[in-house]
Every structure is written in C-alpha cells, then in structure tokens.
Amino acid sequence: MAMVADLRARCPWDRVQTRETLRPYLVEEVHELDHALGEGDPPAIREEVSDLLLHLAWQLVLAEELREFTADDVADDLERKMKRRHPHLFDLGPRAAWETLKRQENGRGVLEGLPPLPPLLMAFRLQERAASVGFDWPDAAGPAAKVREELDELALEAGRRAGGQAGGPPDPRIEEEVGDLLFSVVNLARKLGVAPDNALQKANRKFADRFGAVERLAAERGIDVHRAGLDLLDRLWNEAKSI
C-alpha cells in the first residue's frame, strides 16, 4: 500500500487511475492467477498472487483517499465474518453449515445473492445452495441415474428432429435438453467431489494435446488433415492415445 501511495504521488499514470479504470486489469489478473493454479506452476502462482495483491492494495489506497474505509476496517470485517462462519471454533455457538450461516447473515432466500458467475460455476453453486437445506441425493448414484435419464431424453428429442437443417439457430427443445444434461453432469461432479470447471479445463487441455499429436502424425505421413476424413482421423486419434 505504501508503494501504491508513492506511485500515486509521483507517477502521472498511477495518479489518474480510478476504480473503473483498474477493473479490467483486476479481472485479467484473477484469470491469470486461476490459469497458473490450474497449471500447478509455483513460480507462476507466486507471480500472479503478487499481481493480484497489487490490485487489492490499489483498492485499499483508493478507499482511504476517498475516506470511505481503511485497510484495518477491511481486516476487522474479515475477522468478524470468519468468526461468525466458524462459531464452534470461537465459542460463539454450535457448528453450522457454511451456506446456512451466510443466509442467516443476509436474510436472503436459499438461491438469492449469488454473483453473476460463469454458467458452469453457477450450476455448481445453485446445487450447493440447494443441498445446504437438504435438497440433495444421499450419494452419487442418484445424479448418475439422472445423467442417464437426461441423456435418454436428449437422444429421443434429437431423434424426433433428425434431418433438420444444420447451421441454423438451435432448436429450443434440443437446447433445453442439452442444458438439463449439462446441469445433471455438474451435479454428478459435485457429488463425486470434483470441481466441474477444473475437470473440463483438464479435459480441454487433454483434447488439445491429443489433437496436436494427431496433426503431428498426419504431417509426418504427408496427410492433409483437412481432407483426411473421419475414418483416417479416428485411426490417428487412437494412435495418438497410445503415445
């Protein structure tokens, strides 16, 4: 914070920054830290944590300049919140579910108060909230059966619309069924203790790496992937899986 305050005093660029001008950079830094965490790269994590801390320092310095709140105010708020949400550790009451304690704080409905999250994470958090009041399967068998049910419904709906024109807007009913299937898969991941966003990120990376191997195999054999066709590409894919 002292460094940021010094830059505000001596650097023309830093002096004119506001909360609004810094928002895009803050969002970018969070994404970069998330990527470093996903890669499991300690030096990159260290660098991105440092960059994020800089932006938090910026927000604290700006708030103090505007006489809205101080860094100590923020620290005190955080300590009180963590104590409220861990009452059994600070002799403040019995242990309770995190989501239950949060609802008691703000008086909102079970699903109210969530920020605008990416759809995959939103599905996870909605299900997590509902589970906090007992609206949940006892184990993964229930959501696994639901995935199969939703897949069957999607296959049936797609079969009814077979032969439709490709490339146009999505069929509303098909889109709904795909959404239901994705939602049920997220729920299955949650019951298995898997963060769906992380799992999908790893699957994306695995697919990209494997398809890159397909392209390398094709190049070594003088095969044009644009003209190879599905059968040949599938054989190369299976070969790439064994590499």
Coordinates of N, CA and C in Angstrom, one line a residue:
M1 N 0.8 -1.2 0.0 CA 0.0 0.0 0.0 C 0.9 1.3 0.0
A2 N 2.0 1.2 0.7 CA 2.9 2.3 0.7 C 3.5 2.6 -0.7
M3 N 3.8 1.5 -1.4 CA 4.3 1.6 -2.7 C 3.3 2.2 -3.7
V4 N 2.0 1.8 -3.6 CA 1.0 2.3 -4.4 C 0.8 3.8 -4.1
A5 N 0.8 4.2 -2.8 CA 0.6 5.6 -2.5 C 1.7 6.4 -3.0
D6 N 2.9 5.9 -3.0 CA 4.1 6.6 -3.5 C 3.9 6.8 -5.0
L7 N 3.5 5.7 -5.7 CA 3.3 5.8 -7.2 C 2.2 6.8 -7.5
R8 N 1.2 6.9 -6.7 CA 0.1 7.9 -6.9 C 0.6 9.3 -6.8
A9 N 1.6 9.5 -6.0 CA 2.2 10.8 -5.7 C 3.2 11.2 -6.8
R10 N 3.9 10.2 -7.4 CA 5.0 10.6 -8.3 C 4.8 10.2 -9.8
C11 N 3.9 9.3 -10.1 CA 3.7 8.8 -11.4 C 2.4 9.3 -12.1
P12 N 2.5 10.0 -13.2 CA 1.3 10.6 -13.8 C 0.3 9.5 -14.2
W13 N 0.7 8.3 -14.6 CA -0.3 7.3 -15.0 C -1.0 6.8 -13.7
D14 N -0.2 6.5 -12.7 CA -0.8 5.9 -11.5 C -1.8 7.0 -10.8
R15 N -1.4 8.3 -11.0 CA -2.1 9.3 -10.3 C -3.6 9.4 -10.8
V16 N -3.8 9.1 -12.1 CA -5.1 9.3 -12.7 C -6.0 8.0 -12.7
Q17 N -5.5 6.9 -12.1 CA -6.3 5.7 -12.1 C -7.4 5.8 -11.1
T18 N -8.5 5.1 -11.5 CA -9.7 5.1 -10.6 C -10.1 3.6 -10.5
R19 N -11.1 3.4 -9.7 CA -11.7 2.1 -9.6 C -12.1 1.5 -11.0
E20 N -12.8 2.4 -11.7 CA -13.3 2.0 -13.0 C -12.2 1.6 -14.0
T21 N -11.1 2.5 -14.0 CA -10.0 2.2 -15.0 C -9.3 1.0 -14.6
L22 N -9.3 0.6 -13.3 CA -8.5 -0.6 -12.9 C -9.3 -1.9 -13.0
R23 N -10.6 -1.8 -13.1 CA -11.4 -3.0 -13.1 C -11.0 -4.0 -14.2
P24 N -10.8 -3.6 -15.4 CA -10.4 -4.7 -16.4 C -9.1 -5.4 -16.1
Y25 N -8.1 -4.6 -15.5 CA -6.8 -5.2 -15.1 C -7.0 -6.2 -14.0
L26 N -7.9 -5.9 -13.0 CA -8.2 -6.7 -11.9 C -8.7 -8.1 -12.4
V27 N -9.7 -8.0 -13.2 CA -10.4 -9.2 -13.8 C -9.3 -10.1 -14.5
E28 N -8.5 -9.4 -15.3 CA -7.4 -10.1 -16.0 C -6.5 -10.8 -15.1
E29 N -6.1 -10.1 -14.0 CA -5.2 -10.8 -13.1 C -5.8 -12.0 -12.4
V30 N -7.1 -11.9 -12.1 CA -7.7 -13.1 -11.5 C -7.7 -14.3 -12.4
H31 N -8.0 -14.0 -13.7 CA -8.0 -15.1 -14.7 C -6.6 -15.7 -14.8
E32 N -5.6 -14.8 -14.8 CA -4.2 -15.3 -14.9 C -3.8 -16.1 -13.7
L33 N -4.2 -15.7 -12.5 CA -3.9 -16.5 -11.3 C -4.6 -17.8 -11.4
D34 N -5.9 -17.8 -11.8 CA -6.6 -19.1 -12.0 C -5.9 -20.0 -12.9
H35 N -5.4 -19.5 -14.0 CA -4.7 -20.3 -15.0 C -3.5 -20.9 -14.4
A36 N -2.7 -20.1 -13.7 CA -1.5 -20.6 -13.0 C -1.8 -21.7 -12.0
L37 N -2.9 -21.5 -11.3 CA -3.3 -22.5 -10.3 C -3.7 -23.8 -11.0
G38 N -4.4 -23.7 -12.2 CA -4.7 -24.9 -12.9 C -3.5 -25.6 -13.5
E39 N -2.5 -24.8 -13.8 CA -1.2 -25.4 -14.4 C -0.4 -26.0 -13.3
G40 N -0.7 -25.6 -12.0 CA 0.2 -26.1 -10.9 C 1.6 -25.7 -11.0
D41 N 1.8 -24.4 -11.4 CA 3.1 -23.9 -11.6 C 3.5 -22.9 -10.5
P42 N 4.2 -23.3 -9.5 CA 4.5 -22.5 -8.3 C 5.1 -21.1 -8.7
P43 N 6.1 -21.0 -9.6 CA 6.7 -19.7 -9.9 C 5.6 -18.8 -10.5
A44 N 4.8 -19.3 -11.4 CA 3.7 -18.5 -12.0 C 2.7 -18.1 -11.0
I45 N 2.3 -19.1 -10.1 CA 1.4 -18.7 -9.0 C 1.9 -17.6 -8.1
R46 N 3.2 -17.7 -7.8 CA 3.8 -16.6 -6.9 C 3.7 -15.3 -7.6
E47 N 4.0 -15.3 -8.9 CA 3.9 -14.0 -9.7 C 2.5 -13.5 -9.8
E48 N 1.6 -14.3 -10.0 CA 0.2 -13.9 -10.2 C -0.4 -13.5 -8.9
V49 N -0.1 -14.2 -7.8 CA -0.6 -13.7 -6.5 C 0.0 -12.3 -6.2
S50 N 1.2 -12.1 -6.5 CA 1.8 -10.8 -6.3 C 1.0 -9.7 -7.1
D51 N 0.7 -10.0 -8.4 CA 0.0 -9.0 -9.2 C -1.4 -8.8 -8.6
L52 N -2.1 -9.8 -8.1 CA -3.4 -9.6 -7.5 C -3.3 -8.8 -6.3
L53 N -2.3 -9.1 -5.5 CA -2.1 -8.3 -4.2 C -1.9 -6.8 -4.6
L54 N -1.2 -6.5 -5.7 CA -1.0 -5.1 -6.1 C -2.4 -4.5 -6.3
H55 N -3.3 -5.2 -7.0 CA -4.6 -4.6 -7.3 C -5.5 -4.5 -6.0
L56 N -5.3 -5.4 -5.1 CA -6.0 -5.2 -3.8 C -5.5 -4.0 -3.0
A57 N -4.2 -3.8 -3.1 CA -3.6 -2.6 -2.5 C -4.1 -1.4 -3.1
W58 N -4.2 -1.4 -4.4 CA -4.8 -0.2 -5.1 C -6.2 0.1 -4.6
Q59 N -7.0 -0.9 -4.4 CA -8.4 -0.7 -4.0 C -8.4 -0.1 -2.6
L60 N -7.5 -0.6 -1.7 CA -7.4 -0.1 -0.4 C -6.9 1.4 -0.3
V61 N -5.9 1.7 -1.1 CA -5.4 3.0 -1.2 C -6.5 4.0 -1.7
L62 N -7.2 3.6 -2.7 CA -8.2 4.5 -3.3 C -9.3 4.7 -2.2
A63 N -9.7 3.7 -1.5 CA -10.7 3.8 -0.5 C -10.3 4.8 0.6
E64 N -9.0 4.7 1.0 CA -8.5 5.6 2.0 C -8.4 7.0 1.5
E65 N -8.1 7.2 0.3 CA -8.0 8.5 -0.3 C -9.4 9.1 -0.3
L66 N -10.5 8.3 -0.6 CA -11.8 8.8 -0.6 C -12.5 8.8 0.8
R67 N -11.7 8.4 1.8 CA -12.2 8.4 3.2 C -13.4 7.6 3.4
E68 N -13.5 6.4 2.7 CA -14.6 5.5 2.7 C -14.4 4.4 3.8
F69 N -13.2 3.8 3.7 CA -12.8 2.8 4.7 C -11.3 2.6 4.6
T70 N -10.8 2.0 5.7 CA -9.3 1.8 5.7 C -9.0 0.3 5.6
A71 N -7.7 0.0 5.5 CA -7.3 -1.4 5.4 C -7.6 -2.1 6.7
D72 N -7.5 -1.4 7.8 CA -7.8 -2.0 9.1 C -9.3 -2.3 9.2
D73 N -10.2 -1.5 8.6 CA -11.6 -1.7 8.6 C -11.9 -3.1 7.8
V74 N -11.2 -3.2 6.7 CA -11.4 -4.4 5.9 C -10.9 -5.7 6.7
A75 N -9.8 -5.6 7.3 CA -9.3 -6.7 8.1 C -10.2 -7.1 9.3
D76 N -10.7 -6.0 9.9 CA -11.6 -6.3 11.0 C -12.9 -6.9 10.5
D77 N -13.5 -6.4 9.4 CA -14.7 -7.0 8.8 C -14.4 -8.5 8.5
L78 N -13.3 -8.8 7.9 CA -12.9 -10.2 7.5 C -12.9 -11.1 8.8
E79 N -12.2 -10.6 9.8 CA -12.1 -11.4 11.0 C -13.4 -11.7 11.6
R80 N -14.3 -10.7 11.7 CA -15.6 -10.9 12.3 C -16.4 -11.9 11.5
K81 N -16.3 -11.8 10.1 CA -17.1 -12.7 9.3 C -16.6 -14.1 9.4
M82 N -15.3 -14.3 9.5 CA -14.8 -15.7 9.6 C -15.2 -16.3 11.0
K83 N -15.2 -15.4 12.0 CA -15.6 -15.9 13.3 C -17.1 -16.3 13.3
R84 N -18.0 -15.5 12.6 CA -19.4 -15.8 12.6 C -19.6 -17.1 11.8
R85 N -18.8 -17.4 10.8 CA -18.9 -18.6 10.0 C -18.2 -19.8 10.5
H86 N -17.5 -19.6 11.6 CA -16.9 -20.7 12.4 C -17.2 -20.6 13.9
P87 N -18.5 -20.5 14.2 CA -18.8 -20.2 15.6 C -18.3 -21.2 16.6
H88 N -18.2 -22.5 16.2 CA -17.8 -23.6 17.1 C -16.3 -23.4 17.4
L89 N -15.5 -22.7 16.6 CA -14.1 -22.5 16.9 C -13.8 -21.3 17.8
F90 N -14.8 -20.5 18.0 CA -14.6 -19.2 18.8 C -15.6 -19.1 19.9
D91 N -16.2 -20.2 20.3 CA -17.2 -20.2 21.4 C -18.3 -19.2 21.2
L92 N -18.8 -19.2 19.9 CA -19.9 -18.3 19.6 C -21.2 -19.1 19.3
G93 N -21.2 -20.4 19.4 CA -22.3 -21.2 19.1 C -22.0 -22.5 18.5
P94 N -23.0 -23.3 18.2 CA -22.7 -24.7 17.6 C -22.3 -24.6 16.2
R95 N -21.7 -25.6 15.7 CA -21.2 -25.7 14.3 C -22.4 -25.7 13.4
A96 N -22.3 -25.0 12.3 CA -23.4 -25.0 11.3 C -22.9 -25.0 9.9
A97 N -23.7 -25.4 8.9 CA -23.2 -25.4 7.5 C -22.9 -23.9 7.1
W98 N -21.8 -23.8 6.3 CA -21.4 -22.5 5.8 C -22.5 -21.7 5.1
E99 N -23.2 -22.4 4.2 CA -24.3 -21.7 3.5 C -25.4 -21.3 4.4
T100 N -25.7 -22.1 5.4 CA -26.8 -21.7 6.4 C -26.4 -20.4 7.1
L101 N -25.1 -20.4 7.6 CA -24.6 -19.2 8.3 C -24.6 -18.0 7.4
K102 N -24.3 -18.1 6.1 CA -24.3 -17.0 5.2 C -25.8 -16.5 5.0
R103 N -26.7 -17.4 4.9 CA -28.1 -16.9 4.8 C -28.6 -16.2 6.0
Q104 N -28.2 -16.7 7.2 CA -28.6 -16.1 8.4 C -28.1 -14.6 8.5
E105 N -26.9 -14.4 7.9 CA -26.3 -13.1 7.9 C -27.1 -12.1 7.1
N106 N -27.5 -12.5 5.9 CA -28.2 -11.6 5.0 C -29.7 -11.7 4.9
G107 N -30.2 -12.8 5.4 CA -31.7 -12.9 5.4 C -32.3 -13.2 4.0
R108 N -31.5 -13.7 3.1 CA -31.9 -13.9 1.7 C -32.5 -15.3 1.6
G109 N -33.1 -15.6 0.5 CA -33.6 -16.9 0.1 C -32.4 -17.8 -0.2
V110 N -32.7 -19.1 -0.2 CA -31.6 -20.1 -0.4 C -30.7 -19.8 -1.7
L111 N -31.4 -19.5 -2.8 CA -30.7 -19.3 -4.0 C -30.4 -17.8 -4.3
E112 N -30.7 -16.9 -3.4 CA -30.5 -15.5 -3.7 C -29.1 -15.1 -3.3
G113 N -28.6 -14.0 -3.9 CA -27.4 -13.4 -3.6 C -26.2 -13.9 -4.3
L114 N -26.3 -14.8 -5.2 CA -25.2 -15.3 -6.0 C -24.7 -14.2 -7.0
P115 N -23.4 -14.0 -7.2 CA -23.0 -13.0 -8.2 C -23.2 -13.6 -9.6
P116 N -23.0 -12.8 -10.6 CA -23.1 -13.3 -12.0 C -21.9 -14.1 -12.3
L117 N -22.1 -15.4 -12.1 CA -21.0 -16.4 -12.4 C -21.0 -17.0 -13.7
P118 N -19.9 -17.5 -14.2 CA -20.0 -18.3 -15.5 C -21.0 -19.5 -15.3
P119 N -21.7 -19.9 -16.4 CA -22.7 -20.8 -16.2 C -22.4 -22.1 -15.5
L120 N -21.2 -22.7 -15.8 CA -20.8 -24.0 -15.2 C -20.7 -23.8 -13.7
L121 N -20.0 -22.7 -13.3 CA -19.9 -22.5 -11.9 C -21.2 -22.1 -11.2
M122 N -22.1 -21.4 -11.9 CA -23.4 -21.0 -11.4 C -24.2 -22.3 -11.1
A123 N -24.1 -23.3 -12.0 CA -24.9 -24.5 -11.8 C -24.4 -25.2 -10.5
F124 N -23.0 -25.2 -10.4 CA -22.4 -25.9 -9.2 C -22.9 -25.2 -7.9
R125 N -22.9 -23.8 -7.9 CA -23.2 -23.1 -6.7 C -24.7 -23.2 -6.4
L126 N -25.6 -23.2 -7.4 CA -27.0 -23.4 -7.2 C -27.3 -24.7 -6.5
Q127 N -26.7 -25.7 -7.0 CA -26.8 -27.1 -6.5 C -26.3 -27.1 -5.0
E128 N -25.2 -26.5 -4.8 CA -24.6 -26.5 -3.5 C -25.5 -25.8 -2.5
R129 N -26.1 -24.7 -2.9 CA -27.0 -23.9 -2.1 C -28.2 -24.8 -1.7
A130 N -28.8 -25.4 -2.8 CA -30.0 -26.3 -2.5 C -29.6 -27.4 -1.6
A131 N -28.4 -28.0 -1.8 CA -28.0 -29.1 -0.9 C -27.9 -28.7 0.5
S132 N -27.6 -27.4 0.8 CA -27.4 -26.9 2.2 C -28.6 -27.0 3.0
V133 N -29.8 -27.1 2.3 CA -31.1 -27.3 3.1 C -31.7 -28.7 2.9
G134 N -30.8 -29.6 2.5 CA -31.2 -31.0 2.4 C -31.8 -31.4 1.0
F135 N -31.9 -30.5 0.0 CA -32.4 -30.9 -1.3 C -31.2 -31.5 -2.1
D136 N -31.0 -32.8 -1.8 CA -29.8 -33.4 -2.4 C -29.9 -34.9 -2.3
W137 N -29.3 -35.6 -3.3 CA -29.2 -37.0 -3.2 C -28.2 -37.5 -2.1
P138 N -28.4 -38.6 -1.5 CA -27.5 -39.1 -0.4 C -26.1 -39.5 -1.0
D139 N -26.1 -39.9 -2.2 CA -24.8 -40.3 -2.8 C -24.8 -40.0 -4.3
A140 N -23.7 -40.5 -5.0 CA -23.6 -40.2 -6.4 C -24.5 -41.0 -7.3
A141 N -25.1 -42.1 -6.8 CA -26.0 -42.9 -7.6 C -27.2 -42.2 -8.2
G142 N -27.8 -41.3 -7.4 CA -28.9 -40.5 -7.8 C -28.6 -39.6 -9.0
P143 N -27.6 -38.8 -8.9 CA -27.2 -37.9 -10.0 C -26.7 -38.7 -11.2
A144 N -26.1 -39.8 -11.0 CA -25.6 -40.7 -12.1 C -26.8 -41.2 -12.9
A145 N -27.9 -41.6 -12.2 CA -29.1 -42.0 -12.9 C -29.8 -40.9 -13.6
K146 N -29.7 -39.7 -13.0 CA -30.3 -38.5 -13.6 C -29.6 -38.2 -14.9
V147 N -28.3 -38.3 -14.9 CA -27.5 -38.1 -16.2 C -28.0 -39.0 -17.3
R148 N -28.1 -40.3 -16.9 CA -28.6 -41.3 -17.9 C -30.0 -40.9 -18.4
E149 N -30.9 -40.5 -17.5 CA -32.2 -40.1 -17.9 C -32.2 -38.9 -18.8
E150 N -31.4 -37.9 -18.5 CA -31.3 -36.7 -19.3 C -30.7 -37.0 -20.7
L151 N -29.8 -37.9 -20.7 CA -29.2 -38.3 -22.0 C -30.2 -39.0 -22.9
D152 N -31.0 -39.9 -22.2 CA -32.0 -40.6 -23.0 C -33.0 -39.6 -23.6
E153 N -33.4 -38.6 -22.7 CA -34.4 -37.6 -23.2 C -33.8 -36.8 -24.4
L154 N -32.6 -36.5 -24.3 CA -31.9 -35.7 -25.3 C -31.9 -36.5 -26.6
A155 N -31.5 -37.8 -26.5 CA -31.4 -38.7 -27.7 C -32.8 -38.8 -28.3
L156 N -33.8 -39.0 -27.5 CA -35.2 -39.1 -28.0 C -35.6 -37.8 -28.8
E157 N -35.3 -36.7 -28.2 CA -35.7 -35.4 -28.8 C -34.9 -35.2 -30.1
A158 N -33.6 -35.5 -30.0 CA -32.8 -35.4 -31.2 C -33.3 -36.3 -32.4
G159 N -33.7 -37.5 -32.0 CA -34.2 -38.4 -33.0 C -35.5 -37.9 -33.7
R160 N -36.3 -37.2 -32.9 CA -37.5 -36.7 -33.5 C -37.3 -35.6 -34.5
R161 N -36.1 -34.9 -34.3 CA -35.8 -33.8 -35.2 C -34.7 -34.2 -36.2
A162 N -34.4 -35.4 -36.3 CA -33.4 -35.9 -37.3 C -33.7 -35.4 -38.7
G163 N -32.7 -35.0 -39.4 CA -32.9 -34.5 -40.7 C -33.2 -33.0 -40.8
G164 N -33.2 -32.3 -39.6 CA -33.4 -30.9 -39.7 C -32.2 -30.2 -40.3
Q165 N -32.4 -29.0 -40.7 CA -31.4 -28.2 -41.4 C -30.3 -27.8 -40.4
A166 N -29.0 -28.2 -40.8 CA -27.9 -27.8 -39.9 C -27.4 -26.4 -40.2
G167 N -26.8 -25.8 -39.2 CA -26.3 -24.5 -39.3 C -27.2 -23.4 -39.0
G168 N -28.5 -23.7 -38.7 CA -29.4 -22.6 -38.3 C -29.4 -22.4 -36.8
P169 N -30.4 -21.6 -36.3 CA -30.5 -21.4 -34.9 C -30.8 -22.8 -34.2
P170 N -30.4 -22.9 -33.0 CA -30.6 -24.2 -32.3 C -32.1 -24.4 -32.0
D171 N -32.5 -25.6 -32.1 CA -33.9 -25.9 -31.7 C -34.1 -25.7 -30.2
P172 N -35.1 -24.9 -29.8 CA -35.3 -24.6 -28.4 C -35.4 -25.8 -27.5
R173 N -36.1 -26.8 -28.0 CA -36.3 -28.0 -27.2 C -35.0 -28.8 -27.0
I174 N -34.2 -28.9 -28.1 CA -32.9 -29.5 -28.0 C -32.0 -28.7 -27.1
E175 N -32.0 -27.4 -27.2 CA -31.2 -26.6 -26.4 C -31.5 -26.8 -24.9
E176 N -32.8 -26.9 -24.6 CA -33.3 -27.1 -23.2 C -32.8 -28.5 -22.7
E177 N -32.9 -29.5 -23.6 CA -32.4 -30.8 -23.1 C -30.9 -30.9 -22.9
V178 N -30.2 -30.2 -23.8 CA -28.7 -30.2 -23.6 C -28.4 -29.5 -22.3
G179 N -29.1 -28.4 -22.0 CA -28.9 -27.7 -20.7 C -29.2 -28.6 -19.5
D180 N -30.3 -29.3 -19.6 CA -30.6 -30.2 -18.5 C -29.5 -31.3 -18.3
L181 N -29.0 -31.8 -19.4 CA -27.9 -32.8 -19.3 C -26.7 -32.2 -18.7
L182 N -26.3 -31.0 -19.1 CA -25.1 -30.4 -18.6 C -25.3 -30.1 -17.1
F183 N -26.5 -29.7 -16.7 CA -26.8 -29.4 -15.3 C -26.7 -30.6 -14.4
S184 N -27.2 -31.8 -15.0 CA -27.1 -33.0 -14.2 C -25.7 -33.5 -14.1
V185 N -24.9 -33.3 -15.2 CA -23.5 -33.7 -15.1 C -22.7 -32.9 -14.0
V186 N -23.0 -31.6 -14.0 CA -22.4 -30.8 -12.9 C -22.8 -31.3 -11.5
N187 N -24.0 -31.7 -11.4 CA -24.5 -32.3 -10.1 C -23.8 -33.6 -9.7
L188 N -23.6 -34.4 -10.7 CA -22.8 -35.7 -10.5 C -21.4 -35.3 -10.1
A189 N -20.8 -34.4 -10.8 CA -19.4 -34.0 -10.4 C -19.3 -33.5 -9.0
R190 N -20.3 -32.7 -8.6 CA -20.4 -32.2 -7.2 C -20.4 -33.3 -6.2
K191 N -21.3 -34.3 -6.5 CA -21.4 -35.4 -5.5 C -20.2 -36.3 -5.5
L192 N -19.4 -36.2 -6.5 CA -18.1 -37.0 -6.5 C -17.0 -36.2 -6.0
G193 N -17.2 -34.9 -5.6 CA -16.2 -34.1 -5.0 C -15.3 -33.5 -6.1
V194 N -15.8 -33.4 -7.3 CA -15.0 -32.8 -8.4 C -15.5 -31.4 -8.8
A195 N -14.6 -30.5 -8.9 CA -15.0 -29.2 -9.4 C -15.1 -29.2 -10.9
P196 N -16.4 -29.1 -11.5 CA -16.6 -29.3 -12.9 C -15.8 -28.4 -13.8
D197 N -15.5 -27.2 -13.4 CA -14.8 -26.2 -14.2 C -13.3 -26.7 -14.3
N198 N -12.7 -27.2 -13.2 CA -11.4 -27.7 -13.3 C -11.3 -29.0 -14.1
A199 N -12.3 -29.8 -14.0 CA -12.3 -31.1 -14.7 C -12.4 -30.8 -16.2
L200 N -13.3 -29.8 -16.6 CA -13.5 -29.5 -18.0 C -12.2 -28.9 -18.6
Q201 N -11.6 -28.0 -17.7 CA -10.3 -27.4 -18.2 C -9.3 -28.5 -18.5
K202 N -9.2 -29.5 -17.7 CA -8.2 -30.6 -17.9 C -8.6 -31.4 -19.1
A203 N -9.9 -31.6 -19.3 CA -10.3 -32.3 -20.5 C -10.0 -31.5 -21.8
N204 N -10.2 -30.2 -21.7 CA -9.9 -29.3 -22.9 C -8.4 -29.4 -23.2
R205 N -7.6 -29.4 -22.2 CA -6.1 -29.5 -22.4 C -5.7 -30.8 -22.9
K206 N -6.3 -31.9 -22.4 CA -6.0 -33.2 -22.9 C -6.4 -33.4 -24.4
F207 N -7.6 -32.8 -24.7 CA -8.1 -32.9 -26.1 C -7.1 -32.1 -27.0
A208 N -6.8 -30.9 -26.6 CA -5.9 -30.1 -27.5 C -4.5 -30.8 -27.7
D209 N -4.0 -31.4 -26.6 CA -2.7 -32.0 -26.7 C -2.8 -33.3 -27.6
R210 N -3.9 -34.0 -27.5 CA -4.0 -35.2 -28.3 C -4.3 -34.9 -29.8
F211 N -5.1 -33.8 -30.0 CA -5.3 -33.5 -31.4 C -4.1 -32.9 -32.0
G212 N -3.2 -32.2 -31.2 CA -1.9 -31.8 -31.7 C -1.1 -33.0 -32.1
A213 N -1.2 -34.1 -31.3 CA -0.4 -35.3 -31.7 C -0.9 -35.9 -33.0
V214 N -2.3 -35.8 -33.2 CA -2.9 -36.3 -34.5 C -2.3 -35.5 -35.7
E215 N -2.2 -34.2 -35.5 CA -1.7 -33.3 -36.6 C -0.2 -33.6 -36.8
R216 N 0.5 -33.9 -35.8 CA 2.0 -34.2 -36.0 C 2.1 -35.5 -36.7
L217 N 1.3 -36.5 -36.3 CA 1.4 -37.8 -37.0 C 1.0 -37.7 -38.5
A218 N -0.1 -36.9 -38.8 CA -0.5 -36.6 -40.1 C 0.6 -35.9 -40.9
A219 N 1.2 -35.0 -40.3 CA 2.3 -34.2 -41.1 C 3.5 -35.2 -41.4
E220 N 3.8 -36.0 -40.4 CA 4.9 -37.0 -40.7 C 4.6 -37.9 -41.8
R221 N 3.3 -38.2 -42.1 CA 3.0 -39.1 -43.1 C 2.4 -38.4 -44.4
G222 N 2.5 -37.1 -44.4 CA 2.1 -36.4 -45.6 C 0.6 -36.4 -45.8
I223 N -0.2 -36.5 -44.7 CA -1.6 -36.5 -44.7 C -2.1 -35.1 -44.4
D224 N -3.0 -34.6 -45.3 CA -3.7 -33.3 -45.1 C -4.9 -33.6 -44.2
V225 N -4.9 -33.0 -43.0 CA -6.0 -33.3 -42.0 C -7.3 -32.7 -42.5
H226 N -7.2 -31.7 -43.4 CA -8.4 -31.1 -43.9 C -9.2 -32.0 -44.8
R227 N -8.4 -32.9 -45.4 CA -9.0 -33.8 -46.4 C -9.0 -35.3 -46.0
A228 N -8.5 -35.6 -44.8 CA -8.3 -36.9 -44.4 C -9.6 -37.7 -44.2
G229 N -10.6 -37.1 -43.7 CA -11.9 -37.8 -43.4 C -11.9 -38.4 -42.1
L230 N -13.1 -38.6 -41.6 CA -13.3 -39.1 -40.2 C -12.6 -40.4 -39.9
D231 N -12.7 -41.4 -40.8 CA -12.1 -42.7 -40.5 C -10.6 -42.6 -40.3
L232 N -9.9 -41.9 -41.2 CA -8.5 -41.8 -41.0 C -8.1 -41.0 -39.8
L233 N -8.8 -39.9 -39.6 CA -8.5 -39.1 -38.4 C -8.8 -39.9 -37.1
D234 N -9.8 -40.7 -37.1 CA -10.1 -41.5 -35.9 C -9.0 -42.5 -35.7
R235 N -8.4 -43.1 -36.7 CA -7.3 -44.1 -36.6 C -6.1 -43.3 -36.0
L236 N -5.8 -42.1 -36.5 CA -4.7 -41.4 -36.0 C -5.0 -41.0 -34.5
W237 N -6.2 -40.7 -34.2 CA -6.6 -40.3 -32.8 C -6.3 -41.5 -31.9
N238 N -6.7 -42.7 -32.3 CA -6.5 -43.8 -31.4 C -5.0 -44.1 -31.3
E239 N -4.2 -43.8 -32.3 CA -2.8 -44.0 -32.3 C -2.2 -43.0 -31.3
A240 N -2.7 -41.8 -31.4 CA -2.2 -40.7 -30.6 C -2.4 -41.0 -29.1
K241 N -3.5 -41.7 -28.8 CA -3.9 -42.0 -27.4 C -2.8 -42.9 -26.8
S242 N -2.2 -43.7 -27.6 CA -1.2 -44.7 -27.1 C 0.2 -44.1 -27.0
I243 N 0.4 -42.9 -27.4 CA 1.7 -42.2 -27.4 C 2.1 -41.8 -26.0

